[in-house]
XYZ file of C-alpha atoms in Angstrom:
713
model
C 39.081 27.462 -27.460
C 38.553 29.478 -24.285
C 35.191 27.790 -23.790
C 36.820 24.351 -24.151
C 39.381 25.292 -21.502
C 36.658 26.437 -19.166
C 34.797 23.121 -19.413
C 38.028 21.158 -18.910
C 38.738 23.248 -15.797
C 35.151 22.736 -14.620
C 35.510 18.971 -15.069
C 38.786 19.032 -13.137
C 36.995 20.799 -10.269
C 34.295 18.122 -10.386
C 36.875 15.354 -10.036
C 38.548 17.234 -7.143
C 35.201 17.653 -5.344
C 34.445 13.980 -5.876
C 37.834 12.918 -4.473
C 37.433 15.224 -1.452
C 33.966 13.833 -0.733
C 35.212 10.270 -1.048
C 38.052 10.947 1.386
C 35.625 12.544 3.858
C 33.173 9.636 3.575
C 35.990 7.222 4.450
C 36.996 9.397 7.415
C 33.395 9.474 8.696
C 33.148 5.696 8.206
C 36.307 5.082 10.246
C 35.114 7.341 13.047
C 31.667 5.722 13.083
C 33.249 2.252 13.254
C 35.419 3.342 16.174
C 32.401 4.698 18.065
C 30.283 1.619 17.354
C 33.041 -0.704 18.564
C 33.171 1.166 21.866
C 29.375 1.195 22.317
C 29.004 -2.304 23.723
C 26.930 -2.048 26.938
C 23.439 -3.620 26.914
C 20.760 -3.292 29.590
C 18.197 -6.009 30.305
C 14.861 -4.721 31.656
C 12.249 -7.146 32.981
C 8.563 -6.307 32.637
C 7.100 -5.909 36.158
C 3.588 -7.111 35.254
C 5.049 -10.270 33.720
C 7.236 -10.821 36.769
C 4.205 -10.407 39.063
C 2.236 -12.949 37.010
C 5.183 -15.329 37.140
C 5.421 -14.923 40.916
C 1.706 -15.713 41.216
C 2.163 -18.890 39.167
C 5.003 -20.014 41.402
C 3.370 -18.842 44.629
C 6.418 -16.713 45.518
C 6.860 -13.082 46.550
C 7.627 -10.738 43.650
C 10.863 -9.581 45.326
C 12.193 -13.139 45.433
C 11.446 -13.648 41.720
C 13.145 -10.339 40.863
C 16.204 -11.325 42.921
C 16.504 -14.562 40.936
C 16.421 -12.592 37.676
C 19.022 -10.171 39.001
C 21.470 -13.072 39.405
C 20.986 -13.840 35.675
C 21.886 -10.319 34.587
C 18.626 -8.343 34.670
C 19.323 -4.869 36.026
C 16.236 -2.736 35.287
C 12.491 -3.019 35.748
C 9.922 -2.203 33.069
C 6.990 -0.344 34.605
C 3.777 0.344 32.718
C 0.959 2.702 33.654
C -2.025 1.710 35.719
C -5.030 0.723 33.593
C -8.752 0.515 34.277
C -8.333 -3.120 35.320
C -5.699 -2.037 37.868
C -8.052 0.590 39.239
C -10.745 -2.053 39.696
C -8.246 -4.481 41.277
C -7.131 -1.836 43.762
C -10.689 -0.817 44.637
C -10.430 2.660 43.131
C -13.121 2.000 40.490
C -15.984 -0.348 39.784
C -17.234 -1.553 36.413
C -20.602 -3.110 35.580
C -22.593 -4.158 32.546
C -25.600 -1.984 31.779
C -28.094 -4.733 32.709
C -26.543 -4.904 36.216
C -27.533 -1.308 36.951
C -31.129 -0.454 37.796
C -32.771 2.932 37.433
C -34.833 4.271 40.379
C -38.013 2.639 39.008
C -36.440 -0.816 38.961
C -36.064 -0.930 35.174
C -32.708 -1.742 33.493
C -30.664 1.449 33.177
C -29.657 0.878 29.533
C -30.452 -1.134 26.490
C -27.611 -3.072 24.815
C -24.198 -4.153 25.958
C -22.294 -1.243 27.431
C -19.908 -0.770 30.336
C -20.441 1.667 33.176
C -17.527 2.937 35.257
C -17.988 4.453 38.688
C -15.995 4.955 41.909
C -14.941 1.923 43.906
C -14.868 1.324 47.661
C -11.464 3.079 47.930
C -11.497 5.800 45.247
C -8.567 7.974 46.341
C -6.216 9.758 43.893
C -6.380 6.892 41.386
C -10.109 7.463 40.887
C -9.540 11.204 40.538
C -7.055 10.569 37.742
C -9.443 8.086 36.078
C -12.335 10.529 36.303
C -10.286 13.170 34.501
C -9.631 10.703 31.655
C -13.161 9.376 31.251
C -14.622 12.407 29.372
C -12.487 11.412 26.392
C -14.162 7.989 26.231
C -17.667 8.166 27.591
C -20.817 10.035 28.627
C -21.656 10.888 32.280
C -24.916 9.854 33.970
C -26.037 10.745 37.467
C -27.458 7.711 39.225
C -28.529 7.869 42.862
C -26.223 10.841 43.435
C -23.177 9.129 41.890
C -21.618 9.991 38.517
C -21.365 6.899 36.339
C -19.601 6.975 32.974
C -20.995 5.057 30.025
C -18.112 3.830 27.862
C -17.530 1.285 25.076
C -17.612 -2.347 26.068
C -14.256 -2.851 24.366
C -12.562 -1.274 27.393
C -12.640 -4.716 29.014
C -14.031 -6.997 26.328
C -11.263 -6.160 23.865
C -11.801 -6.734 20.162
C -9.544 -5.834 17.263
C -6.233 -4.361 18.368
C -6.869 -0.956 16.796
C -10.240 -0.764 18.583
C -8.965 -1.731 22.013
C -9.172 1.349 24.257
C -7.646 -0.235 27.325
C -4.071 0.965 26.638
C -5.366 4.520 26.258
C -7.181 4.644 29.575
C -4.032 4.791 31.682
C -3.490 6.474 35.022
C 0.225 7.072 35.493
C 3.117 4.724 36.328
C 2.283 1.717 38.503
C 3.072 2.541 42.131
C 3.650 -1.168 42.800
C 6.214 -1.387 40.031
C 8.008 1.809 41.157
C 8.130 0.512 44.731
C 9.575 -2.851 43.598
C 12.254 -1.068 41.569
C 13.193 1.131 44.520
C 13.518 -1.884 46.799
C 15.760 -3.651 44.252
C 17.814 -0.530 43.608
C 17.057 -0.781 39.899
C 16.442 1.927 37.312
C 13.016 1.873 35.692
C 12.044 1.723 32.038
C 8.735 3.573 32.041
C 6.201 2.794 29.289
C 3.970 5.841 29.027
C 0.797 6.559 27.057
C -0.116 9.961 25.694
C -3.117 11.452 27.566
C -6.271 11.611 25.404
C -6.387 14.657 23.139
C -3.124 15.880 24.677
C -2.761 18.745 22.257
C -6.428 19.685 21.933
C -8.700 19.201 24.925
C -9.140 21.738 27.660
C -7.063 20.722 30.627
C -4.869 18.436 28.528
C -1.840 20.525 29.441
C -2.501 19.808 33.095
C -2.746 16.068 32.313
C 0.641 16.025 30.588
C 2.208 17.989 33.431
C 0.598 15.660 35.984
C 1.938 12.600 34.171
C 5.456 14.088 34.137
C 5.159 14.989 37.827
C 4.538 11.308 38.648
C 7.910 10.245 37.268
C 10.407 9.416 40.033
C 14.024 10.660 39.981
C 16.027 8.643 37.484
C 18.849 6.262 38.294
C 21.602 5.614 35.725
C 20.102 3.500 32.962
C 16.528 4.759 33.435
C 14.571 5.377 30.254
C 11.145 6.433 29.025
C 9.442 4.534 26.202
C 6.004 5.038 24.699
C 3.389 2.295 24.641
C 1.004 3.750 22.032
C 1.236 4.982 18.446
C 2.105 8.503 19.549
C 4.536 9.962 22.059
C 3.468 11.890 25.142
C 2.643 15.485 24.179
C 1.573 14.760 20.631
C 0.487 16.909 18.873
C 2.353 20.118 19.537
C 4.141 19.577 22.869
C 6.662 16.872 21.977
C 9.825 18.988 22.299
C 8.705 20.283 25.679
C 8.143 16.721 26.896
C 11.526 15.638 25.534
C 13.288 18.441 27.434
C 11.335 17.689 30.626
C 12.098 13.951 30.516
C 15.833 14.477 29.990
C 15.962 17.095 32.769
C 14.732 14.350 35.109
C 17.705 12.202 33.992
C 15.849 9.762 31.716
C 16.934 8.515 28.337
C 14.335 8.423 25.539
C 13.949 4.888 24.187
C 13.206 4.578 20.484
C 11.210 1.360 20.140
C 12.028 -0.742 17.085
C 9.351 -1.322 14.429
C 7.005 1.168 16.072
C 6.117 4.183 13.936
C 5.182 6.585 16.725
C 3.838 9.973 15.749
C 5.798 12.903 17.130
C 8.958 10.930 17.894
C 11.223 13.090 15.715
C 10.060 16.289 17.432
C 10.429 14.741 20.891
C 13.925 13.587 19.980
C 14.855 17.169 19.117
C 13.888 18.180 22.620
C 15.775 15.233 24.157
C 18.959 16.047 22.224
C 21.418 13.182 22.101
C 19.932 11.276 25.077
C 18.450 8.563 22.893
C 18.729 4.780 22.925
C 17.199 2.011 20.816
C 14.878 -0.508 22.493
C 13.737 -3.905 21.266
C 10.804 -5.855 22.699
C 8.787 -8.908 21.682
C 5.104 -7.995 21.660
C 2.811 -10.037 23.985
C 0.831 -11.351 21.013
C 4.031 -12.845 19.544
C 5.204 -14.618 22.687
C 2.948 -17.727 22.509
C 4.264 -18.613 19.043
C 7.953 -18.466 20.041
C 10.305 -20.895 21.725
C 12.733 -19.305 24.179
C 15.731 -20.210 21.977
C 14.234 -18.400 18.978
C 13.290 -15.392 21.122
C 16.826 -15.212 22.541
C 18.340 -15.300 19.038
C 16.018 -12.493 17.973
C 17.039 -10.287 20.891
C 20.772 -10.885 20.328
C 20.364 -10.207 16.606
C 18.690 -6.883 17.394
C 21.712 -5.847 19.500
C 24.329 -7.068 17.039
C 22.755 -5.857 13.802
C 20.637 -2.799 14.706
C 22.384 -0.818 17.469
C 19.791 -1.869 20.089
C 21.147 -1.422 23.612
C 18.005 -1.813 25.723
C 16.169 -5.159 25.730
C 12.700 -5.235 27.246
C 11.998 -8.801 28.395
C 8.550 -10.246 28.922
C 8.369 -13.641 30.660
C 6.854 -16.731 29.015
C 3.666 -17.521 30.924
C 2.202 -20.376 28.837
C 3.178 -23.302 26.648
C 6.386 -25.078 27.709
C 6.832 -22.581 30.557
C 3.802 -23.977 32.401
C 5.778 -26.991 33.676
C 8.314 -24.876 35.582
C 7.603 -21.173 34.892
C 10.417 -19.568 36.843
C 13.091 -22.045 35.781
C 12.064 -21.796 32.115
C 12.263 -17.981 32.123
C 15.537 -17.878 34.017
C 16.918 -20.146 31.304
C 15.558 -17.728 28.697
C 17.434 -14.811 30.245
C 20.546 -16.974 30.512
C 20.387 -17.689 26.772
C 20.169 -13.959 26.034
C 23.070 -13.161 28.366
C 25.298 -15.885 26.893
C 24.454 -14.881 23.317
C 25.395 -11.288 24.029
C 28.651 -12.352 25.639
C 29.581 -14.469 22.602
C 28.895 -11.456 20.372
C 31.249 -9.317 22.477
C 28.746 -7.282 24.509
C 28.604 -6.661 28.233
C 25.674 -6.059 30.576
C 25.253 -2.797 32.425
C 23.300 0.482 32.584
C 22.429 1.640 29.080
C 24.127 4.746 27.696
C 23.111 7.088 24.874
C 24.756 6.676 21.498
C 28.047 8.640 21.482
C 28.221 11.700 19.238
C 30.457 11.719 16.152
C 33.018 14.518 15.692
C 32.661 14.542 11.898
C 29.252 13.038 11.298
C 26.492 15.588 10.802
C 28.814 18.647 10.774
C 27.608 21.329 8.308
C 30.974 21.832 6.598
C 31.406 18.072 6.157
C 27.909 17.764 4.688
C 28.554 20.680 2.339
C 31.724 19.079 0.953
C 29.909 15.771 0.626
C 27.117 17.476 -1.310
C 29.637 19.046 -3.695
C 31.181 15.632 -4.272
C 27.796 13.939 -4.712
C 26.674 16.571 -7.234
C 29.928 16.181 -9.155
C 29.438 12.388 -9.238
C 25.916 12.888 -10.595
C 27.096 15.138 -13.387
C 30.103 13.034 -14.361
C 27.997 9.841 -14.530
C 25.078 11.455 -16.391
C 27.445 13.151 -18.828
C 29.179 9.832 -19.536
C 25.761 8.228 -20.173
C 24.771 11.060 -22.586
C 21.801 11.909 -20.352
C 22.946 15.394 -19.294
C 24.495 18.057 -21.572
C 27.525 19.799 -19.987
C 26.030 23.210 -20.810
C 23.368 22.666 -18.127
C 25.787 21.963 -15.282
C 25.832 25.586 -14.088
C 22.022 25.503 -14.035
C 22.156 22.312 -11.963
C 24.375 23.906 -9.301
C 22.295 27.092 -9.223
C 19.099 25.093 -8.617
C 20.837 22.982 -5.931
C 22.092 26.104 -4.115
C 18.691 27.813 -4.221
C 16.974 24.624 -2.989
C 19.441 24.340 -0.098
C 18.943 27.981 0.905
C 15.172 27.653 0.729
C 15.061 24.451 2.789
C 17.435 25.932 5.377
C 15.190 28.982 5.719
C 12.165 26.698 6.121
C 13.906 24.569 8.745
C 13.953 21.524 6.443
C 17.694 21.149 5.998
C 17.518 17.487 7.086
C 15.253 16.824 4.092
C 17.897 18.442 1.859
C 20.558 15.966 2.968
C 18.033 13.138 2.516
C 17.391 14.187 -1.068
C 21.109 14.186 -1.879
C 21.438 10.734 -0.304
C 18.512 9.549 -2.441
C 20.317 10.837 -5.525
C 23.387 8.777 -4.593
C 21.205 5.701 -4.040
C 19.573 6.108 -7.457
C 22.624 6.926 -9.558
C 25.452 4.840 -8.101
C 24.074 1.319 -8.735
C 23.349 2.130 -12.367
C 26.805 3.693 -12.778
C 28.379 0.650 -11.095
C 26.818 -1.745 -13.610
C 27.839 0.628 -16.421
C 31.442 0.363 -15.194
C 31.116 -3.442 -15.108
C 29.808 -3.530 -18.680
C 32.658 -1.381 -19.965
C 35.371 -3.222 -17.991
C 34.095 -6.771 -17.794
C 31.783 -7.231 -20.729
C 32.077 -4.991 -23.739
C 35.652 -3.745 -24.032
C 37.977 -5.766 -26.231
C 41.738 -5.317 -26.300
C 43.024 -4.337 -29.704
C 44.343 -7.315 -31.633
C 43.582 -9.754 -28.819
C 41.459 -12.009 -30.956
C 38.859 -14.341 -29.557
C 39.111 -15.036 -25.852
C 38.905 -18.451 -24.292
C 36.016 -19.361 -22.017
C 38.218 -18.970 -18.945
C 39.332 -15.489 -19.995
C 35.740 -14.414 -20.617
C 34.764 -15.689 -17.143
C 37.746 -13.974 -15.496
C 36.935 -10.594 -17.057
C 33.275 -10.976 -16.176
C 34.296 -11.714 -12.600
C 36.462 -8.587 -12.581
C 33.498 -6.585 -13.838
C 31.285 -7.907 -11.031
C 33.796 -7.010 -8.316
C 34.461 -3.572 -9.860
C 30.718 -2.903 -9.762
C 30.642 -4.044 -6.142
C 33.525 -1.676 -5.291
C 31.758 1.292 -6.896
C 28.514 0.486 -5.058
C 30.404 0.047 -1.781
C 32.014 3.474 -2.140
C 28.588 4.931 -2.980
C 27.166 3.276 0.144
C 29.880 4.847 2.307
C 29.094 8.195 0.710
C 25.377 7.803 1.480
C 26.144 6.765 5.054
C 28.389 9.805 5.517
C 25.649 12.148 4.275
C 23.246 10.713 6.888
C 25.710 10.178 9.738
C 23.856 12.261 12.321
C 23.021 10.213 15.430
C 19.260 10.629 14.770
C 19.674 8.581 11.575
C 21.869 6.021 13.318
C 19.129 5.508 15.912
C 16.397 5.640 13.253
C 14.590 8.613 14.660
C 15.102 10.066 11.183
C 15.257 7.704 8.223
C 16.546 7.486 4.680
C 13.706 8.615 2.440
C 12.680 7.366 -0.961
C 13.312 3.654 -0.514
C 10.959 2.615 -3.348
C 12.494 5.175 -5.700
C 15.969 3.911 -4.834
C 14.792 0.370 -5.651
C 13.226 1.169 -9.049
C 14.764 4.316 -10.577
C 18.229 2.740 -11.195
C 16.590 0.226 -13.546
C 15.183 3.070 -15.674
C 18.573 4.827 -15.810
C 20.482 1.687 -16.735
C 17.877 0.644 -19.311
C 18.145 4.097 -20.930
C 21.942 3.860 -21.022
C 21.927 0.361 -22.465
C 19.364 1.360 -25.097
C 21.419 4.392 -26.117
C 24.555 2.299 -26.354
C 22.870 -0.451 -28.350
C 21.214 2.060 -30.688
C 24.495 3.814 -31.496
C 26.491 0.584 -31.853
C 24.037 -1.168 -34.138
C 23.001 -3.953 -31.804
C 23.069 -5.221 -28.237
C 26.596 -6.522 -28.460
C 28.132 -3.344 -29.864
C 31.270 -1.948 -28.334
C 31.583 1.527 -29.835
C 31.361 4.572 -27.626
C 28.519 6.551 -29.272
C 28.438 10.275 -29.810
C 25.286 12.051 -28.552
C 23.952 12.486 -32.083
C 24.547 8.827 -32.905
C 22.923 7.729 -29.665
C 19.715 9.690 -30.071
C 19.363 8.901 -33.770
C 19.936 5.233 -33.074
C 17.451 5.306 -30.198
C 14.789 6.763 -32.501
C 15.455 4.002 -34.982
C 15.298 1.419 -32.190
C 11.886 2.704 -31.101
C 10.605 2.177 -34.637
C 11.780 -1.451 -34.692
C 8.978 -4.109 -34.703
C 8.321 -5.765 -31.318
C 8.485 -9.575 -31.062
C 6.242 -11.660 -28.823
C 9.235 -12.999 -26.934
C 10.164 -9.418 -26.047
C 6.682 -8.822 -24.639
C 6.971 -12.048 -22.629
C 10.445 -11.111 -21.345
C 9.192 -7.705 -20.244
C 6.209 -9.305 -18.493
C 8.522 -11.712 -16.693
C 10.819 -8.881 -15.618
C 7.777 -6.901 -14.446
C 6.593 -9.853 -12.303
C 10.071 -10.272 -10.797
C 10.179 -6.522 -10.113
C 6.776 -6.594 -8.422
C 7.824 -9.455 -6.143
C 11.067 -7.580 -5.450
C 9.154 -4.453 -4.337
C 6.593 -6.359 -2.270
C 9.356 -8.152 -0.379
C 11.474 -5.060 0.295
C 11.475 -3.154 3.579
C 10.551 -4.199 7.100
C 6.851 -4.484 6.284
C 6.645 -7.103 3.546
C 3.481 -7.968 1.676
C 4.782 -11.402 0.682
C 5.841 -13.986 3.286
C 9.304 -15.506 3.305
C 9.133 -19.228 2.406
C 10.319 -21.720 5.070
C 13.334 -22.863 3.025
C 14.617 -19.306 2.806
C 14.086 -18.746 6.532
C 16.135 -21.849 7.274
C 18.842 -20.765 4.808
C 19.028 -17.359 6.507
C 19.385 -18.976 9.925
C 22.215 -21.254 8.761
C 24.063 -18.426 7.017
C 23.733 -16.217 10.075
C 25.252 -18.898 12.281
C 28.067 -19.755 9.859
C 29.018 -16.335 8.447
C 28.278 -14.032 11.449
C 26.687 -11.442 9.130
C 24.184 -12.997 6.728
C 24.369 -11.749 3.132
C 21.170 -10.729 1.433
C 19.493 -13.507 -0.527
C 18.643 -11.247 -3.467
C 22.346 -10.437 -3.844
C 24.109 -13.809 -3.806
C 21.306 -15.925 -5.304
C 19.999 -13.541 -7.950
C 21.650 -10.165 -8.567
C 25.377 -10.974 -8.540
C 25.070 -14.290 -10.439
C 22.865 -12.641 -13.102
C 25.440 -9.872 -13.615
C 28.331 -12.341 -13.866
C 26.503 -14.539 -16.410
C 25.346 -11.502 -18.380
C 28.893 -10.129 -18.614
C 30.222 -13.554 -19.624
C 27.823 -13.857 -22.563
C 28.279 -10.196 -23.447
C 31.998 -10.895 -23.792
C 31.222 -13.883 -26.009
C 29.179 -11.616 -28.291
C 32.100 -9.178 -28.390
C 34.279 -12.062 -29.614
C 31.891 -12.670 -32.485
C 30.714 -16.058 -31.209
C 27.245 -14.832 -30.269
C 24.099 -15.210 -32.223
C 23.517 -13.475 -35.433
C 20.586 -11.471 -36.635
C 18.447 -14.590 -36.907
C 18.456 -15.143 -33.157
C 17.240 -11.895 -31.534
C 16.519 -13.556 -28.174
C 20.055 -14.822 -27.788
C 21.472 -11.491 -28.919
C 19.535 -9.561 -26.232
C 19.856 -12.112 -23.429
C 23.102 -10.668 -21.986
C 21.488 -7.243 -21.805
C 18.500 -8.592 -19.908
C 20.764 -10.498 -17.497
C 22.879 -7.391 -16.859
C 19.702 -5.416 -16.169
C 18.643 -8.107 -13.692
C 22.134 -8.007 -12.190
C 21.485 -4.392 -11.183
C 19.313 -5.843 -8.412
C 22.439 -6.975 -6.557
C 24.061 -3.530 -6.701
C 20.859 -1.799 -5.547
C 20.585 -4.190 -2.629
C 24.265 -3.712 -1.759
C 23.929 0.069 -1.586
C 20.567 -0.194 0.165
C 22.320 -2.075 2.982
C 24.217 1.143 3.777
C 20.910 3.027 3.887
C 20.064 0.871 6.939
C 21.959 3.386 9.051
C 21.035 1.729 12.354
C 23.059 -1.342 11.315
C 26.697 -1.226 12.496
C 29.042 -0.411 9.683
C 31.192 -3.500 10.271
C 28.127 -5.749 9.857
C 27.187 -4.038 6.598
C 30.724 -4.355 5.200
C 31.034 -8.043 6.107
C 27.567 -8.696 4.671
C 28.594 -6.979 1.434
C 31.774 -9.050 1.021
C 29.930 -12.289 1.762
C 27.322 -11.416 -0.816
C 29.975 -10.779 -3.460
C 31.996 -13.948 -3.018
C 28.943 -16.171 -2.621
C 27.346 -14.546 -5.667
C 30.569 -15.091 -7.580
C 30.495 -18.800 -6.710
C 26.841 -19.187 -7.717
C 27.368 -17.236 -10.944
C 30.530 -19.176 -11.795
C 28.666 -22.466 -11.252
C 25.918 -21.307 -13.644
C 28.550 -20.261 -16.219
C 30.259 -23.652 -15.906
C 26.968 -25.529 -16.377
C 26.016 -23.439 -19.398
C 29.486 -23.863 -20.911
C 29.251 -27.640 -20.339
C 25.826 -27.771 -21.944
C 27.098 -25.678 -24.832
C 30.085 -28.043 -25.297
C 27.812 -31.102 -25.358
C 25.559 -29.386 -27.874
C 28.557 -28.433 -30.022
C 29.801 -32.048 -29.969
C 26.393 -33.313 -31.070
C 26.320 -30.812 -33.901
C 29.847 -31.776 -34.856
C 28.932 -35.465 -34.809
C 25.845 -34.821 -36.895
C 27.924 -32.815 -39.359
C 30.467 -35.609 -39.676
C 27.677 -38.137 -40.288
C 26.246 -35.964 -43.017
C 29.658 -35.696 -44.680
C 30.129 -39.489 -44.490
C 26.690 -39.967 -46.005
C 27.501 -37.539 -48.764
C 30.719 -39.462 -49.543
C 28.963 -42.833 -49.485
C 26.166 -41.660 -51.725
C 28.278 -41.118 -54.873
C 30.246 -44.288 -54.235
C 27.077 -46.312 -54.094
C 25.758 -44.632 -57.191
C 29.017 -45.383 -59.022
C 28.926 -49.036 -57.981
C 25.418 -49.497 -59.284
C 26.422 -47.947 -62.583
C 29.229 -50.425 -62.969
C-alpha cells in the first residue's frame, strides 16, 4: 500500500513538473515574440566591386553610382579583400605563363601550363603581403635575381569551385572600397578570408594580427562576414578573433546557408554582437530575374530573422539595356517589399537578448517537465515500466553533470530537445486515436457518417494542439540567441523525422495485439499487450502487407531526401508555383507535406477507424480493409512531425511558425474532409448498386417458382 502511495505521489510530481514547464515555455514564447516584433530594422549593403563594374558599364564615376543607390535606401558598402587580380591591376604583381619566361640559356623556363607570380612595376606593401601568402600555394624560383613563385594555373584560370584558389589568395580589405565608404559616410560590411594555415604555419599569427590591424574603425551598422568555408582564425584562434572584431565595434555576420568551420567558437568570443546576413551568390545571379531576387531577399528577412542584406548588382541579361536603371529598380523592389512586411531601413543591430530564454534555472525546470512528459507518455504506451523511473532520473542527472564538467552543456539541452521532437508527435497521434478514432461512448450505438467525421476532425485538431505545445517546449529549451541566429542548431533532425514512426508503430501494434485486431478499443494491460504482440509476430504475412510496407518505405525515403535545406530531390515546378501562390495569399505558407499529405491522411484514418469501432468495417475476410485505418494514421504522423519540426527552425520568427501551423491544420482539414466526402459518396453508390443487385436477385427468385408453377399447370 505504501509503495502504491509513493508511485501516486511520484506521478503527481511528474504532472506538476510538466505543468510548470508548459507555463514556462509559454512565458518564453511570449517574450520571444515581443522581442522579435521590436527587431524590425534592416540594413542594405551594396557590393563595392559590383558597383564599380556597374559604373564602368555606364561610364560614370563610382561615387555618383553610389549616391544614386543611397537615394533608394542603400546605407552600407560591402568591401571584399584584394585578390591576385587586384594586385596585378594595381601594378603590385605580375603574372605570366611558364612558356613566357625564359631561362638564362634562352630555353623555356618550365614544361607544362603553370603560372608564375612575381613583383610588378609598383610592388609596395601590397606585394609584401602577397609574398607572405605565396608560400602556402607555390614554390619559389630565383630568376635573374628576382624571386618568382610557381603556383597552380587555377589561380587565374579557375576550374571547379572547390579547386579555385583565387578567393584564398587575398591581401586585406580593398583600399578603394574603404575609401569610397569613407567618402559616402557609410559603414562597411567586410568580407574576410582566413589566412592560409592560420592555426598551423609559422608566422600565421602575425598574418591574422596584420589582417585585423587593417580593419578601419567601425561606424554603427558595420559588420564582418567571412567569404570562405572557415572563419578568420580557424583552427584554434576563433574566440580571440571574435573578441578583437567586437572590440573594434563590428558586428559578426552569420551568413545564411554557409556552413563555416569555427563559427560557433568565434561567436562565443563575439558574445551577443551577432546578426544574420543573406546574399545571393554570384553564380546564381544570371539565372534570376530582379523580381524573384527581391522576393527571395524579403522572404529571408520575414521568415528567417535576417537583418543584413548583401546586394550584388545585375551585370548581364536584361540589365545590359540600362544597367544602372535596372539595378536601382531592383533595390526599389526590395525596399518596397520590406516596407509592406512592416520593416524599416537603418543601421543593423544585434539580436536583443531574452530575459528568460537560455537562463539555467529556466532550462532546468524545462528539463524536469520534458523528462516527466517522456515518462508519462512511455508509461501510457506500455513501453516503460514505472519501476525504472528513478533510474531514468539518475542517469539524466549524471549525464547533465558530466556534460557540464566537460563544457558540453549546450549539447545536453539539444539532447532533451531531440527527445521532445521524437516523443511528442507520436504521443499527439496517440491522443488523436483515443479521442477521435477508437473511443466509443457507452450505449451510443452506431454513429452517422457526419458524427464519425466530426470526431475524426476533433482528433486531428487535438493532435495539432499537442504537437504545437511540444513545439513551444522545444523552442523554449533552445531559446538562447545563438540558436535563434543559427550559430548553434537543433541536432538530430533525421532522428526526429524517423524515430516517431517507430514509436507509434510499436504502440499501435501493442494495442492491436491486446485488443484482438486493428480496430480494437480495449485498453490493454502490459501482460496482454506483450502476449498479443508475440502472437501477432507469429501471424502469417500476406503479399499485400509486403507491398504496403514497400510503398511506405518508398514514401519515407522520398520524405527524408526532401527534408532539410540541402535536398537530394528537386521540387517539381507545380509545387514551386503552389508555394509562391500560398505565400502571397496566406502571408506564411504552410508546409506541403502537412496540408496535402499528413493531416488529410490522419483525418481519413481516424474516420475509418471510427467506422470499424461502429462494427461497419470489414471482417476477418478483408485484412487489407481492416488494417487500412492503421496505415493511414501512421502516415498521418508525418503532419505532426512536420508541425513540430517547424518550431525546430529556431531562426524563423515565432509568429510566422504559429500562423504556418494554423494554416496547415485548416487546409489539411479541408483536403481530408474532401477525401472523406468522396469516399463516402463512392461507398454510397456502391451500396446502392449492391442493394439494386440484391433486389433483382430477390425478384428473380420470386419469378422462378411462379414460372415453374405455371408450366406445371
